[in-house]
Amino acid sequence: MHILVAGGAGFIGSHLCERLLKLGHKVTCVDNLKTGRKSNLHEVQKSPKFLFLKRDIRKPLDLPMDFIFNLASYASPPYYQKWSVETMLTNSLGSYQLLELARKRNAGYLYASTSEVYGDPLKHPQKETDWGNVNPIGVRACYDEAKRFGEALVMEYVRKHQLNARIIRIFNTYGPRLQKDDGRVISNFINQALQNKDLTIYGTGKQTRSFCYVTDLVDGIIRAAFKPKTRGQVFNLGNPGEFTMLEAAELIQKIIGRPMRLDYKPLPGDDPKRRRPDISRAKTVLGWSPKVQLREGLTKTIAWFKDQGKKR
Ligand code: UDP
């Protein structure tokens, strides 16, 4: 198949391009390189089946293809809040451009949404049938509401044009190529630990997240795209292991092998208190569940960050 990966130079997108090439597909990656990095494509660019185009999905695209993965968006809280209007337009106007392209080319489509659509969840763990608890005028709304709009748009194309489209809701993901300065908790903790700095804990550190290793996530993305009976469906993709930020900080100290001081900072606005995916649907329909536990994944990620440090 000829596959378009929008946002393919990003952390998750670049791993997806790699996996699709391994499966024998021809891959065109489009990225505006605002947070994506050409260096993430170092390996895939060696393949004759890979093409990179620097494009912004808010502008119309016309390329021949059989399937579109739309992963194009700012995704970390400091970035989507800094580039708030761009984030909203990428997931609305940009999504529209790619959905139109899929419709014209009769291509399949997968939209990368987020656990943020659940906002500060009222139910725990989160199921795909939950409608979420989002502050529509808060500081995270630029991302949460943009993704919710992106999801609604996909469903209209499924209903009105019978598009072969599906939605995934990605929960916190980590692994090699996580952007060093993206401001998220895992990259912050690892950078701080490797530079002998204090680990920054926002709020009490008792809020929870569920962290999925990137190769597990990519496996789920591929299944959601190509397994039968996924059209018009939405899937939570994440690792149900739930950790407080204090527990995550402790685990990083154990892996690195020395105690570190904690530097408590104020909790950012609308920061969700708990997050854990219910992945029953992905298990049943996709036959998917994550394999890599947090300690193993963090060990690999820390090794990658150390290696990058040596290269610099
Ligand atoms: N966080 C933290 N220290 C940091 C960065 C983040 O304690 O240096 C907290 C943040 O307040 C949130 C959790 O870690 O409760 C996960 O934050 P992240 O930005 O990684 O992703 P989110 O799930 O909030 O989108």
CSV table of C-alpha atoms and ligand atoms in Angstrom, one decimal:
chain,number,residue,atom,x,y,z
A,1,MET,CA,0.0,0.0,0.0
A,2,HIS,CA,1.0,3.6,-0.4
A,3,ILE,CA,0.6,5.3,3.0
A,4,LEU,CA,0.7,8.9,4.0
A,5,VAL,CA,1.8,9.6,7.6
A,6,ALA,CA,1.0,13.2,8.6
A,7,GLY,CA,3.2,14.3,11.5
A,8,GLY,CA,5.6,11.4,10.5
A,9,ALA,CA,8.7,13.3,11.7
A,10,GLY,CA,7.4,13.4,15.3
A,11,PHE,CA,8.1,11.1,18.2
A,12,ILE,CA,5.3,8.6,17.5
A,13,GLY,CA,5.0,9.3,13.8
A,14,SER,CA,8.7,8.4,13.1
A,15,HIS,CA,8.3,5.0,14.9
A,16,LEU,CA,5.1,4.4,12.8
A,17,CYS,CA,6.9,5.2,9.5
A,18,GLU,CA,9.6,2.7,10.5
A,19,ARG,CA,7.1,-0.1,11.2
A,20,LEU,CA,5.1,0.6,8.0
A,21,LEU,CA,8.3,0.3,5.9
A,22,LYS,CA,9.2,-3.0,7.7
A,23,LEU,CA,5.7,-4.3,6.7
A,24,GLY,CA,6.6,-3.5,3.1
A,25,HIS,CA,4.5,-0.4,2.5
A,26,LYS,CA,5.5,2.7,0.5
A,27,VAL,CA,5.5,5.6,3.0
A,28,THR,CA,5.2,9.3,2.3
A,29,CYS,CA,5.7,11.4,5.4
A,30,VAL,CA,4.5,15.0,5.6
A,31,ASP,CA,5.5,17.2,8.5
A,32,ASN,CA,5.9,21.0,9.0
A,33,LEU,CA,8.9,20.3,11.3
A,34,LYS,CA,7.6,22.6,14.0
A,35,THR,CA,8.0,19.9,16.7
A,36,GLY,CA,8.9,17.0,14.3
A,37,ARG,CA,12.6,16.5,13.6
A,38,LYS,CA,14.4,15.4,10.4
A,39,SER,CA,16.9,13.6,12.7
A,40,ASN,CA,14.0,11.2,13.7
A,41,LEU,CA,13.9,10.1,10.1
A,42,HIS,CA,17.6,9.2,9.9
A,43,GLU,CA,17.0,5.5,9.5
A,44,VAL,CA,13.8,5.5,7.4
A,45,GLN,CA,15.3,7.9,4.9
A,46,LYS,CA,17.7,5.2,3.8
A,47,SER,CA,14.7,3.3,2.3
A,48,PRO,CA,13.9,3.8,-1.4
A,49,LYS,CA,10.2,3.3,-0.4
A,50,PHE,CA,10.3,6.4,1.9
A,51,LEU,CA,9.6,10.0,0.9
A,52,PHE,CA,9.6,13.1,3.1
A,53,LEU,CA,7.7,16.3,2.2
A,54,LYS,CA,7.8,19.4,4.3
A,55,ARG,CA,4.2,20.5,4.3
A,56,ASP,CA,1.6,21.9,6.7
A,57,ILE,CA,-1.7,19.9,6.6
A,58,ARG,CA,-3.7,23.1,7.0
A,59,LYS,CA,-3.0,23.6,3.3
A,60,PRO,CA,-4.7,21.3,0.7
A,61,LEU,CA,-2.6,18.3,-0.3
A,62,ASP,CA,-3.0,16.1,-3.4
A,63,LEU,CA,-1.1,12.9,-3.4
A,64,PRO,CA,-1.9,9.4,-4.5
A,65,MET,CA,-2.3,7.1,-1.5
A,66,ASP,CA,-4.3,4.2,-0.1
A,67,PHE,CA,-4.3,5.1,3.6
A,68,ILE,CA,-3.7,8.2,5.7
A,69,PHE,CA,-2.5,8.3,9.3
A,70,ASN,CA,-3.1,11.7,10.8
A,71,LEU,CA,-0.7,12.2,13.7
A,72,ALA,CA,0.0,15.9,12.9
A,73,SER,CA,-0.4,18.1,16.0
A,74,TYR,CA,1.4,19.7,18.8
A,75,ALA,CA,1.0,17.3,21.7
A,76,SER,CA,2.8,18.3,24.8
A,77,PRO,CA,1.0,20.8,27.2
A,78,PRO,CA,3.8,23.5,27.1
A,79,TYR,CA,3.8,23.4,23.3
A,80,TYR,CA,0.1,23.2,22.6
A,81,GLN,CA,-0.5,26.0,25.0
A,82,LYS,CA,2.2,28.2,23.4
A,83,TRP,CA,1.0,27.4,19.9
A,84,SER,CA,-2.7,27.2,20.9
A,85,VAL,CA,-4.4,28.6,17.8
A,86,GLU,CA,-2.1,26.5,15.5
A,87,THR,CA,-3.1,23.4,17.5
A,88,MET,CA,-6.8,24.2,17.0
A,89,LEU,CA,-6.4,24.9,13.3
A,90,THR,CA,-4.3,21.8,12.7
A,91,ASN,CA,-6.9,19.5,14.2
A,92,SER,CA,-9.8,21.2,12.6
A,93,LEU,CA,-8.8,22.7,9.2
A,94,GLY,CA,-5.9,20.3,8.8
A,95,SER,CA,-8.0,17.3,9.7
A,96,TYR,CA,-10.6,18.5,7.1
A,97,GLN,CA,-7.9,18.7,4.4
A,98,LEU,CA,-6.8,15.2,5.0
A,99,LEU,CA,-10.3,13.8,5.3
A,100,GLU,CA,-11.1,15.4,1.9
A,101,LEU,CA,-8.1,13.8,0.5
A,102,ALA,CA,-9.1,10.4,1.9
A,103,ARG,CA,-12.6,10.9,0.4
A,104,LYS,CA,-11.3,11.9,-3.1
A,105,ARG,CA,-8.8,9.0,-3.2
A,106,ASN,CA,-11.1,6.5,-1.5
A,107,ALA,CA,-8.4,5.9,1.0
A,108,GLY,CA,-8.5,4.6,4.6
A,109,TYR,CA,-8.0,7.0,7.5
A,110,LEU,CA,-6.8,6.9,11.1
A,111,TYR,CA,-7.1,9.9,13.4
A,112,ALA,CA,-4.7,10.1,16.3
A,113,SER,CA,-6.8,11.6,19.1
A,114,THR,CA,-5.9,11.6,22.8
A,115,SER,CA,-6.9,10.6,26.3
A,116,GLU,CA,-7.3,14.4,26.9
A,117,VAL,CA,-10.8,14.1,25.3
A,118,TYR,CA,-11.8,12.7,28.8
A,119,GLY,CA,-10.5,15.9,30.4
A,120,ASP,CA,-10.3,15.6,34.2
A,121,PRO,CA,-12.2,12.2,34.1
A,122,LEU,CA,-15.3,11.6,36.3
A,123,LYS,CA,-15.1,7.9,35.7
A,124,HIS,CA,-12.1,5.7,36.3
A,125,PRO,CA,-10.6,3.9,34.4
A,126,GLN,CA,-11.7,5.7,31.2
A,127,LYS,CA,-13.9,3.8,28.6
A,128,GLU,CA,-14.4,4.8,25.0
A,129,THR,CA,-18.1,5.3,25.9
A,130,ASP,CA,-17.3,8.1,28.4
A,131,TRP,CA,-18.0,11.6,27.2
A,132,GLY,CA,-15.4,13.3,29.2
A,133,ASN,CA,-15.2,16.3,31.6
A,134,VAL,CA,-13.4,19.1,29.7
A,135,ASN,CA,-13.3,22.7,30.6
A,136,PRO,CA,-14.1,24.3,27.2
A,137,ILE,CA,-12.6,27.7,28.1
A,138,GLY,CA,-9.6,26.5,30.1
A,139,VAL,CA,-5.9,26.5,29.2
A,140,ARG,CA,-6.0,22.9,27.9
A,141,ALA,CA,-9.1,23.5,25.8
A,142,CYS,CA,-7.0,24.4,22.7
A,143,TYR,CA,-5.9,20.8,22.6
A,144,ASP,CA,-8.8,18.9,24.2
A,145,GLU,CA,-11.5,20.7,22.2
A,146,ALA,CA,-9.5,20.6,19.0
A,147,LYS,CA,-9.1,16.8,19.3
A,148,ARG,CA,-12.8,16.5,20.2
A,149,PHE,CA,-13.7,18.5,17.1
A,150,GLY,CA,-11.3,16.3,15.0
A,151,GLU,CA,-13.1,13.2,16.3
A,152,ALA,CA,-16.5,14.6,15.5
A,153,LEU,CA,-15.3,15.5,12.0
A,154,VAL,CA,-14.1,11.9,11.4
A,155,MET,CA,-17.5,10.5,12.5
A,156,GLU,CA,-19.3,12.9,10.0
A,157,TYR,CA,-17.1,11.6,7.2
A,158,VAL,CA,-17.9,8.0,8.3
A,159,ARG,CA,-21.7,8.7,8.4
A,160,LYS,CA,-22.0,11.1,5.4
A,161,HIS,CA,-19.4,9.6,3.0
A,162,GLN,CA,-19.0,6.1,4.3
A,163,LEU,CA,-15.3,6.8,4.7
A,164,ASN,CA,-13.2,3.9,6.0
A,165,ALA,CA,-12.0,5.8,9.1
A,166,ARG,CA,-11.3,5.2,12.7
A,167,ILE,CA,-10.1,7.0,15.8
A,168,ILE,CA,-7.5,6.1,18.4
A,169,ARG,CA,-7.2,7.8,21.8
A,170,ILE,CA,-3.5,7.8,22.7
A,171,PHE,CA,-2.6,7.8,26.4
A,172,ASN,CA,0.7,9.0,27.7
A,173,THR,CA,3.5,7.5,25.6
A,174,TYR,CA,7.3,7.4,26.1
A,175,GLY,CA,10.4,5.9,24.6
A,176,PRO,CA,13.4,6.7,22.4
A,177,ARG,CA,13.0,9.9,20.3
A,178,LEU,CA,10.8,11.5,23.0
A,179,GLN,CA,11.7,15.1,22.4
A,180,LYS,CA,14.2,16.2,25.0
A,181,ASP,CA,12.7,19.6,25.7
A,182,ASP,CA,9.0,18.8,25.2
A,183,GLY,CA,8.3,19.6,28.9
A,184,ARG,CA,6.4,16.3,29.6
A,185,VAL,CA,7.0,14.4,32.8
A,186,ILE,CA,9.1,11.5,31.5
A,187,SER,CA,11.5,13.6,29.4
A,188,ASN,CA,11.8,16.2,32.2
A,189,PHE,CA,12.6,13.6,34.9
A,190,ILE,CA,15.2,11.8,32.7
A,191,ASN,CA,16.9,15.0,31.6
A,192,GLN,CA,17.0,16.3,35.2
A,193,ALA,CA,18.3,13.0,36.5
A,194,LEU,CA,21.0,12.8,33.9
A,195,GLN,CA,22.1,16.4,34.6
A,196,ASN,CA,22.1,15.9,38.4
A,197,LYS,CA,19.2,18.4,38.8
A,198,ASP,CA,16.3,18.1,41.2
A,199,LEU,CA,13.2,16.3,39.7
A,200,THR,CA,10.3,18.8,39.3
A,201,ILE,CA,7.0,17.6,40.8
A,202,TYR,CA,4.0,19.6,39.9
A,203,GLY,CA,1.4,19.8,42.7
A,204,THR,CA,1.5,17.0,45.3
A,205,GLY,CA,2.8,14.4,42.8
A,206,LYS,CA,-0.1,12.2,43.7
A,207,GLN,CA,-1.9,12.7,40.4
A,208,THR,CA,-1.7,9.6,38.2
A,209,ARG,CA,-0.9,8.7,34.6
A,210,SER,CA,-0.5,5.5,32.6
A,211,PHE,CA,2.6,5.3,30.5
A,212,CYS,CA,2.8,3.2,27.3
A,213,TYR,CA,6.1,2.3,25.6
A,214,VAL,CA,6.2,3.5,22.0
A,215,THR,CA,6.6,0.2,20.3
A,216,ASP,CA,3.5,-1.2,22.0
A,217,LEU,CA,1.6,1.9,20.9
A,218,VAL,CA,2.7,1.5,17.3
A,219,ASP,CA,1.6,-2.1,17.3
A,220,GLY,CA,-1.9,-1.0,18.5
A,221,ILE,CA,-2.0,1.8,15.8
A,222,ILE,CA,-1.3,-0.7,13.0
A,223,ARG,CA,-4.0,-3.1,14.3
A,224,ALA,CA,-6.5,-0.3,14.6
A,225,ALA,CA,-5.8,0.8,11.0
A,226,PHE,CA,-5.8,-2.6,9.3
A,227,LYS,CA,-7.9,-5.1,11.3
A,228,PRO,CA,-11.4,-5.8,10.1
A,229,LYS,CA,-14.4,-4.2,11.9
A,230,THR,CA,-12.6,-1.1,12.9
A,231,ARG,CA,-14.4,1.4,10.6
A,232,GLY,CA,-16.2,4.1,12.6
A,233,GLN,CA,-14.8,2.8,15.8
A,234,VAL,CA,-12.8,4.5,18.6
A,235,PHE,CA,-10.1,2.7,20.6
A,236,ASN,CA,-8.2,3.6,23.7
A,237,LEU,CA,-4.5,2.8,23.3
A,238,GLY,CA,-2.4,2.9,26.4
A,239,ASN,CA,-0.9,0.8,29.1
A,240,PRO,CA,-3.3,0.3,32.0
A,241,GLY,CA,-0.5,0.3,34.6
A,242,GLU,CA,-1.2,3.5,36.7
A,243,PHE,CA,1.5,5.4,38.6
A,244,THR,CA,1.6,8.6,40.6
A,245,MET,CA,4.3,11.1,39.5
A,246,LEU,CA,6.0,10.4,42.8
A,247,GLU,CA,6.1,6.7,42.0
A,248,ALA,CA,7.5,7.5,38.5
A,249,ALA,CA,10.2,9.7,40.0
A,250,GLU,CA,11.1,6.9,42.5
A,251,LEU,CA,11.4,4.4,39.7
A,252,ILE,CA,13.7,6.6,37.7
A,253,GLN,CA,15.9,7.1,40.8
A,254,LYS,CA,16.0,3.3,41.2
A,255,ILE,CA,17.0,2.6,37.6
A,256,ILE,CA,19.7,5.4,37.6
A,257,GLY,CA,20.8,4.1,40.9
A,258,ARG,CA,21.0,7.1,43.1
A,259,PRO,CA,18.6,9.2,45.2
A,260,MET,CA,17.5,12.6,43.9
A,261,ARG,CA,15.9,15.7,45.5
A,262,LEU,CA,12.4,16.6,44.5
A,263,ASP,CA,11.5,20.2,43.6
A,264,TYR,CA,7.8,20.9,44.1
A,265,LYS,CA,6.2,23.4,41.7
A,266,PRO,CA,2.6,24.6,41.3
A,267,LEU,CA,0.2,22.3,39.5
A,268,PRO,CA,-0.6,23.7,36.0
A,269,GLY,CA,-4.2,24.7,35.3
A,270,ASP,CA,-6.8,22.0,34.6
A,271,ASP,CA,-4.2,19.2,35.1
A,272,PRO,CA,-6.2,15.9,35.2
A,273,LYS,CA,-6.0,14.1,38.6
A,274,ARG,CA,-6.2,10.5,37.4
A,275,ARG,CA,-5.8,8.8,34.1
A,276,ARG,CA,-5.9,5.1,33.1
A,277,PRO,CA,-7.3,3.5,30.0
A,278,ASP,CA,-9.8,0.7,29.9
A,279,ILE,CA,-8.5,-1.2,27.0
A,280,SER,CA,-11.1,-4.0,26.9
A,281,ARG,CA,-12.2,-2.9,23.4
A,282,ALA,CA,-8.7,-2.9,21.9
A,283,LYS,CA,-8.2,-6.3,23.5
A,284,THR,CA,-11.4,-7.8,22.0
A,285,VAL,CA,-11.5,-6.2,18.6
A,286,LEU,CA,-7.8,-5.7,17.9
A,287,GLY,CA,-6.3,-8.6,20.0
A,288,TRP,CA,-3.9,-5.9,21.4
A,289,SER,CA,-2.5,-5.3,24.8
A,290,PRO,CA,0.8,-3.6,25.7
A,291,LYS,CA,3.8,-5.9,26.6
A,292,VAL,CA,6.5,-3.5,27.9
A,293,GLN,CA,6.3,-2.7,31.6
A,294,LEU,CA,7.3,0.7,32.9
A,295,ARG,CA,10.6,-0.3,34.4
A,296,GLU,CA,11.8,-2.1,31.2
A,297,GLY,CA,10.6,0.8,29.0
A,298,LEU,CA,12.2,3.5,31.2
A,299,THR,CA,15.5,1.6,31.2
A,300,LYS,CA,15.6,1.5,27.4
A,301,THR,CA,14.5,5.2,27.2
A,302,ILE,CA,17.1,6.3,29.7
A,303,ALA,CA,19.8,4.4,27.7
A,304,TRP,CA,18.7,6.2,24.6
A,305,PHE,CA,18.8,9.7,26.3
A,306,LYS,CA,22.3,8.9,27.6
A,307,ASP,CA,23.4,7.9,24.1
A,308,GLN,CA,22.0,11.1,22.6
A,309,GLY,CA,23.9,13.0,25.3
A,310,LYS,CA,27.2,11.4,24.2
A,311,LYS,CA,26.5,12.2,20.5
A,312,ARG,CA,26.0,15.9,21.3
B,1,UDP,N1,4.5,16.8,35.7
B,1,UDP,C1,5.4,16.8,36.8
B,1,UDP,N2,6.6,17.3,36.6
B,1,UDP,C2,7.1,17.7,35.4
B,1,UDP,C3,6.2,17.6,34.3
B,1,UDP,C4,4.9,17.2,34.5
B,1,UDP,O1,5.0,16.5,37.9
B,1,UDP,O2,8.3,18.1,35.2
B,1,UDP,C5,3.1,16.3,35.9
B,1,UDP,C6,2.0,17.1,35.3
B,1,UDP,O3,1.6,18.1,36.1
B,1,UDP,C7,1.0,16.0,35.0
B,1,UDP,C8,1.8,14.7,34.8
B,1,UDP,O4,3.1,15.0,35.3
B,1,UDP,O5,0.2,15.8,36.2
B,1,UDP,C9,1.9,14.4,33.3
B,1,UDP,O6,2.3,15.5,32.6
B,1,UDP,P1,2.7,15.5,31.1
B,1,UDP,O7,3.0,17.0,30.7
B,1,UDP,O8,3.7,14.5,30.9
B,1,UDP,O9,1.4,15.0,30.3
B,1,UDP,P2,-0.2,15.2,30.5
B,1,UDP,O10,-0.7,13.8,30.8
B,1,UDP,O11,-0.5,16.2,31.6
B,1,UDP,O12,-0.6,15.7,29.1
